[in-house]
PDB file of C-alpha atoms in Angstrom:
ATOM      1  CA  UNK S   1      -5.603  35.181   3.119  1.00  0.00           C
ATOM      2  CA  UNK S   2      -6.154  32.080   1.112  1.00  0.00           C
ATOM      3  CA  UNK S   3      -6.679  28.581   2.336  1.00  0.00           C
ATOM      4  CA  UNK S   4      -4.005  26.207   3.235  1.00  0.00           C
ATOM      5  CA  UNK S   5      -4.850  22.761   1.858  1.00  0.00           C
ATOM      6  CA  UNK S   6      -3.397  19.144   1.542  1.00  0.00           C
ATOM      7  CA  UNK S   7      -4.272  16.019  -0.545  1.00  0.00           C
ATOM      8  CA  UNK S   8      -4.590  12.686   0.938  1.00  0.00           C
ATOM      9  CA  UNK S   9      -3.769   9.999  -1.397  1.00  0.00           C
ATOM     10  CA  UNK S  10      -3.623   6.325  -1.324  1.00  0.00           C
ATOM     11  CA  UNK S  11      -0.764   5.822  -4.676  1.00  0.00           C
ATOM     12  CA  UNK S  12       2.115   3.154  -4.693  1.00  0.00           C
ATOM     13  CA  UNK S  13       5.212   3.889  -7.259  1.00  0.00           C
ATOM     14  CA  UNK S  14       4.890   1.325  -9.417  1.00  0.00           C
ATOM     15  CA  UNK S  15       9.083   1.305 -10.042  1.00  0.00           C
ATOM     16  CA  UNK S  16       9.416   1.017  -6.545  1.00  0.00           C
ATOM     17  CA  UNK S  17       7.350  -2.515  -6.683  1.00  0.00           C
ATOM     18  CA  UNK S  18       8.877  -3.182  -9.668  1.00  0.00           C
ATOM     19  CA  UNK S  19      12.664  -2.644  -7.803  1.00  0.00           C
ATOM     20  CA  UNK S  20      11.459  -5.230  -4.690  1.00  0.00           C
ATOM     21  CA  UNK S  21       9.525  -7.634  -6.696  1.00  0.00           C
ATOM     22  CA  UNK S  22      13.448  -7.540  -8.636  1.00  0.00           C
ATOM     23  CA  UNK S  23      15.112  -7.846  -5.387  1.00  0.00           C
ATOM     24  CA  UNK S  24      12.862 -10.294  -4.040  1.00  0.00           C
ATOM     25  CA  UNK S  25      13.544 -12.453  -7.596  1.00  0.00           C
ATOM     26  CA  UNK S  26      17.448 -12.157  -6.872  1.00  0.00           C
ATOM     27  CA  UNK S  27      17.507 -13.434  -3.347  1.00  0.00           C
ATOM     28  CA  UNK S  28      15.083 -16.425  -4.528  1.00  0.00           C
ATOM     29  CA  UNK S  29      17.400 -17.484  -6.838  1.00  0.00           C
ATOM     30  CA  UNK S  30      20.117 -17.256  -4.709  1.00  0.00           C
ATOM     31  CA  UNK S  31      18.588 -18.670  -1.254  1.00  0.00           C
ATOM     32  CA  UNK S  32      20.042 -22.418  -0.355  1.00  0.00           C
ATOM     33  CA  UNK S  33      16.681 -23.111   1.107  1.00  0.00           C
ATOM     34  CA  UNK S  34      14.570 -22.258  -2.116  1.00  0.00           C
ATOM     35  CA  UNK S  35      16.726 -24.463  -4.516  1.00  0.00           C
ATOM     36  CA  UNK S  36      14.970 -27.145  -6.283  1.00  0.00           C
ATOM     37  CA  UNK S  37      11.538 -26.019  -4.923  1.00  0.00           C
ATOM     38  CA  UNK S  38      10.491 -24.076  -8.456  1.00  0.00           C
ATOM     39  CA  UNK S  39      10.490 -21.188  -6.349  1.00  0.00           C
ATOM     40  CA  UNK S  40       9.754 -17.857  -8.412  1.00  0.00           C
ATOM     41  CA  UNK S  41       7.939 -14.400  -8.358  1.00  0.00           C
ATOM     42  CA  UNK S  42       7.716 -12.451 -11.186  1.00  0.00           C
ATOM     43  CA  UNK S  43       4.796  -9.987 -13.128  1.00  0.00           C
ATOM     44  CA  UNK S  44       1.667 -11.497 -14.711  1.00  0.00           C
ATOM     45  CA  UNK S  45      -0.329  -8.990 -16.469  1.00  0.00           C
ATOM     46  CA  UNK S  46      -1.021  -6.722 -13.455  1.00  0.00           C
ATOM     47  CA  UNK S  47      -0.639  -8.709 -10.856  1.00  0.00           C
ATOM     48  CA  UNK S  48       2.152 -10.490  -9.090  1.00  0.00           C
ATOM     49  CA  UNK S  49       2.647 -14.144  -8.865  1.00  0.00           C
ATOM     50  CA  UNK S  50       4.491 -16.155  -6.733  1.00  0.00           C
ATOM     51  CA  UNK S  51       4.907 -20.127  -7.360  1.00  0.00           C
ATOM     52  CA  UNK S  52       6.148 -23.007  -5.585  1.00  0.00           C
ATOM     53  CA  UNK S  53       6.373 -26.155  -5.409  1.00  0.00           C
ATOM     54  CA  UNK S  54       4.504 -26.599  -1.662  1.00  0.00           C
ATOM     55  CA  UNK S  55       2.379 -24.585   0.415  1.00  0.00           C
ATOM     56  CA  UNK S  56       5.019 -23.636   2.764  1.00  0.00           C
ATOM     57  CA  UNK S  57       7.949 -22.773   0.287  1.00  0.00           C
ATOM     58  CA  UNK S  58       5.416 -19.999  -1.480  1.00  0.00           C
ATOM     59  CA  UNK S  59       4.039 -18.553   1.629  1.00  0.00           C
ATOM     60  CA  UNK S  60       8.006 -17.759   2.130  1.00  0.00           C
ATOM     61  CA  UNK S  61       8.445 -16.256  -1.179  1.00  0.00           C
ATOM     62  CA  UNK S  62       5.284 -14.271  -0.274  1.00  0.00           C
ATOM     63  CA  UNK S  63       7.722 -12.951   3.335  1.00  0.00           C
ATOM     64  CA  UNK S  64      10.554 -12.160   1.218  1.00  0.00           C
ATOM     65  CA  UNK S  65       8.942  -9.968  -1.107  1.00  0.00           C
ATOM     66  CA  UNK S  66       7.149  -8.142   1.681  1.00  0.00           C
ATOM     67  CA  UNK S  67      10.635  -7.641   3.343  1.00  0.00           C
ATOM     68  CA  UNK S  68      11.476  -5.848   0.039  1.00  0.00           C
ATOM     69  CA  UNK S  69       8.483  -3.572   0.351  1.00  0.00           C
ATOM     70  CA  UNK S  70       8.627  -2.883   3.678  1.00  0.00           C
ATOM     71  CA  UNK S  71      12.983  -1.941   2.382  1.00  0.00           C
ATOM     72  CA  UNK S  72      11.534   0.408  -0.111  1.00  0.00           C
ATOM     73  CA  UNK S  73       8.954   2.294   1.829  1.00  0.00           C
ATOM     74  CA  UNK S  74       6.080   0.572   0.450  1.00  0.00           C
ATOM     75  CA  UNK S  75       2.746   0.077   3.204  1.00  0.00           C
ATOM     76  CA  UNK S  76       2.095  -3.516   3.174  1.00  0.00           C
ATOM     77  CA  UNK S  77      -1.805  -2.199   3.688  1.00  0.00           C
ATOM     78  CA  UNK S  78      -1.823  -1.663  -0.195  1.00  0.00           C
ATOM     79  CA  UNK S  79      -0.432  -5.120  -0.636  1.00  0.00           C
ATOM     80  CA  UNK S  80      -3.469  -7.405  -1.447  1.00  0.00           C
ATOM     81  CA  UNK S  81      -2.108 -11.235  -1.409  1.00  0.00           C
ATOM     82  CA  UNK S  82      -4.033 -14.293  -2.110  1.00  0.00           C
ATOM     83  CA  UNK S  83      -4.142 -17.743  -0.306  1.00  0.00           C
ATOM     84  CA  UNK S  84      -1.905 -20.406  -1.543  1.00  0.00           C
ATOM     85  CA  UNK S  85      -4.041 -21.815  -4.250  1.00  0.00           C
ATOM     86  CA  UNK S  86      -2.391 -25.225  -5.299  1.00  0.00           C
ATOM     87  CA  UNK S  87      -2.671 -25.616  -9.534  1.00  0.00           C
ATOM     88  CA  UNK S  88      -1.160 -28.837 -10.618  1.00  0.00           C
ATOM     89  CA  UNK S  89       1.294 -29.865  -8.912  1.00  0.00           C
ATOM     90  CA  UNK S  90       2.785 -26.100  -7.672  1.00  0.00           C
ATOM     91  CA  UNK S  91       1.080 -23.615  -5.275  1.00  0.00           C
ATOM     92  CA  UNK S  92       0.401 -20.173  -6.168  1.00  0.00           C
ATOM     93  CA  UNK S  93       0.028 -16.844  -4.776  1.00  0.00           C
ATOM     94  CA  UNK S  94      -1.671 -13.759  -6.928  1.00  0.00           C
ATOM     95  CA  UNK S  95      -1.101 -10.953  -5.071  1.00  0.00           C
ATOM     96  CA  UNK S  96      -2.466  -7.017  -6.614  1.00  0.00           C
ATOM     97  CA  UNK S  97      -1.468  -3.516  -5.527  1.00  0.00           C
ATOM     98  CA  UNK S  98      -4.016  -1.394  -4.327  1.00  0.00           C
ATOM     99  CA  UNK S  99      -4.369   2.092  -5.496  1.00  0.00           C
ATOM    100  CA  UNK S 100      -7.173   4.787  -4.651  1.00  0.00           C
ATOM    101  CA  UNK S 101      -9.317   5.164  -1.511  1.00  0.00           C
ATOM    102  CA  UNK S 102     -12.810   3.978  -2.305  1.00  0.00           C
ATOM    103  CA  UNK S 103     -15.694   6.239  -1.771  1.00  0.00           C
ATOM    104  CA  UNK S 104     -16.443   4.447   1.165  1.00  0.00           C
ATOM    105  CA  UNK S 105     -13.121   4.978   2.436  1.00  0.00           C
ATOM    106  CA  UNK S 106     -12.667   8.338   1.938  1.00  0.00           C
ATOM    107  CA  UNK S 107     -15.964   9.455   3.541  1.00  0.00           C
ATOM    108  CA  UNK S 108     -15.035   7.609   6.563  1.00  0.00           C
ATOM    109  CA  UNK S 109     -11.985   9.686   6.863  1.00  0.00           C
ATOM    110  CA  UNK S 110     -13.820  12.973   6.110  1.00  0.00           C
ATOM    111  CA  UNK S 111     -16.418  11.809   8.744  1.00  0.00           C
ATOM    112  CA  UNK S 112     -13.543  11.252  11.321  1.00  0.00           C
ATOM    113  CA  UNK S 113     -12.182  14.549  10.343  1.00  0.00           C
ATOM    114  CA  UNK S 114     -15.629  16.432  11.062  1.00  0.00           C
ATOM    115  CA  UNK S 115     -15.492  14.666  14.165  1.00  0.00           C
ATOM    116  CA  UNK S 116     -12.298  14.558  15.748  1.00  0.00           C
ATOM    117  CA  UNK S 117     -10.669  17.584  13.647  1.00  0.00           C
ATOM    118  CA  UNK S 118     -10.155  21.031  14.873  1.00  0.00           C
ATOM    119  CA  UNK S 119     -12.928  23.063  13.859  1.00  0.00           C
ATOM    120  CA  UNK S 120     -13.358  25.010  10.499  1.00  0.00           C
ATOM    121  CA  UNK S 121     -11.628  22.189   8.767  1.00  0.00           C
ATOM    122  CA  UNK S 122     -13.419  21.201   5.601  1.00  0.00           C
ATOM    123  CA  UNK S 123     -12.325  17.959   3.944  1.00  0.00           C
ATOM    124  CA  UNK S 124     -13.720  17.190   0.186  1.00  0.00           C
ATOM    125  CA  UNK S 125     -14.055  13.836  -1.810  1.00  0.00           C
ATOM    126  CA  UNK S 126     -12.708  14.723  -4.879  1.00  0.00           C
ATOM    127  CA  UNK S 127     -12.478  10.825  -6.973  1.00  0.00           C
ATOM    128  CA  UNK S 128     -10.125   8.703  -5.102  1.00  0.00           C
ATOM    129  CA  UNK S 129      -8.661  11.513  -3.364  1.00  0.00           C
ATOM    130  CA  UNK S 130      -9.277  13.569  -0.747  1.00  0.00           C
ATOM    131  CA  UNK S 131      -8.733  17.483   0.059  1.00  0.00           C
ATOM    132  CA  UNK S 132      -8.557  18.736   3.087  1.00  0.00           C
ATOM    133  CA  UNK S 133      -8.219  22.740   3.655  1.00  0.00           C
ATOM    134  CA  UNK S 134      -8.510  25.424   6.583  1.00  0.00           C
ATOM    135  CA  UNK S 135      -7.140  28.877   6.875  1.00  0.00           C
ATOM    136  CA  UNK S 136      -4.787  27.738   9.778  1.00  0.00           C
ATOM    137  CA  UNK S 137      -1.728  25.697   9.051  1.00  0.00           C
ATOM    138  CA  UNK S 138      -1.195  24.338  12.522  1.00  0.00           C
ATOM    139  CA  UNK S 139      -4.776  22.861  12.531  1.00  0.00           C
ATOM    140  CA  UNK S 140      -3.440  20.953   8.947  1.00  0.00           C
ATOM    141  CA  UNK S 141      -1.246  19.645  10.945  1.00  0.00           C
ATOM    142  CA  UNK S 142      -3.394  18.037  13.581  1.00  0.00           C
ATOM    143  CA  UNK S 143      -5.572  16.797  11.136  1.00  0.00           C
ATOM    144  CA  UNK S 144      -2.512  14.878   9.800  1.00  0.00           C
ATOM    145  CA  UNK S 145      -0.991  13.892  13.192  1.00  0.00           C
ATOM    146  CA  UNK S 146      -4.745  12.273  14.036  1.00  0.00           C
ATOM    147  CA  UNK S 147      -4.832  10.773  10.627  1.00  0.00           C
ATOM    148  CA  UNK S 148      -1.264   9.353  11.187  1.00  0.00           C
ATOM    149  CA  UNK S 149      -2.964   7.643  14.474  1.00  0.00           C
ATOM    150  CA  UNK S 150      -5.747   5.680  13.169  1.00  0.00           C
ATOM    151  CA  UNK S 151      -5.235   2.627  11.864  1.00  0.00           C
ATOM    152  CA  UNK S 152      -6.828   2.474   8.957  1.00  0.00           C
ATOM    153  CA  UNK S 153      -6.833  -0.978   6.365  1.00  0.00           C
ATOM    154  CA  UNK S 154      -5.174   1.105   3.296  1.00  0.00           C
ATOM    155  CA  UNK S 155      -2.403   3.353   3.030  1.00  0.00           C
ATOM    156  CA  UNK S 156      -2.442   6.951   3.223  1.00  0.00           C
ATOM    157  CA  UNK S 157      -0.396   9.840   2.133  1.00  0.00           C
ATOM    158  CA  UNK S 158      -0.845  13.285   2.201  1.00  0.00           C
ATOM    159  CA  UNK S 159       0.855  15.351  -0.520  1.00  0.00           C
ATOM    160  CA  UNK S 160       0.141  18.871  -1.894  1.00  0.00           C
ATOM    161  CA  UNK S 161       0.793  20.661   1.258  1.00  0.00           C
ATOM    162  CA  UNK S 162       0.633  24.430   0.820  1.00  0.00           C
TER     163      UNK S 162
END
């Protein structure tokens, strides 16, 4: 019988932050308490910025488009947000969306799996993914449920189950 495998993946749908970072822009507009502050948040390039006309007011535009995330299903791990930078006479935030688990990352997870696994399952770097197989399903599935309790600083999912 053949190996069961899975893929774990660190990938964010870019519509998805495209749909919050919409919502997000819709409730700015329409917020009492973000009138007249040059609050907005919109796409530059790749990244996302956020402006506003005082330190506070951004850092709230910042919480309202992590609501929206959080909404969508989105980990806020693969969220990477600047401080408040202040550029004239408005403060701004660049924030980036992280995709990929580093090399670093993902041998750190294979070494945990070695570890705290079930035995005779082998997990491989394969670029900035990861594959983990073993000829037993159930043991697949503790390897996800200890994945699922570590608390790692990026997102993971696991897809490619068979």
């Amino acid at each position: 019988m053949a190996d069961s495998s899975f893929d774990i993946v660190s990938k964010v749908e870019r519509q998805e932050v495209d749909n919050a970072l919409n919502q997000a822009a819709k409730e700015i507009s329409q917020r009492y308490d973000f009138k007249g502050v040059g609050a907005s948040i919109s796409w530059s390039g790749e990244k996302i910025l956020m402006e506003a006309n005082s330190e506070d007011r951004v850092s709230a535009v910042l919480d309202v488009f992590q609501s929206k995330l959080i909404k969508r299903g989105i980990s806020l791990k693969a969220l990477d947000a600047g401080e408040p930078q202040l550029s004239g006479k408005e403060y701004k935030i660049f924030a980036s969306i992280e995709e990929g688990i580093s090399q670093d990352n993902a041998k750190k997870v294979a070494k945990l799996i070695r570890d705290e696994g079930p035995k005779g399952v082998k997990a491989q770097v394969q670029g900035e993914e990861l594959r983990v197989s073993s000829k037993n399903r159930d043991d697949l599935q503790a390897v996800i449920a200890l994945l699922k309790g570590q608390d790692f600083d990026f997102a993971l999912q696991f897809v490619n189950y068979r």
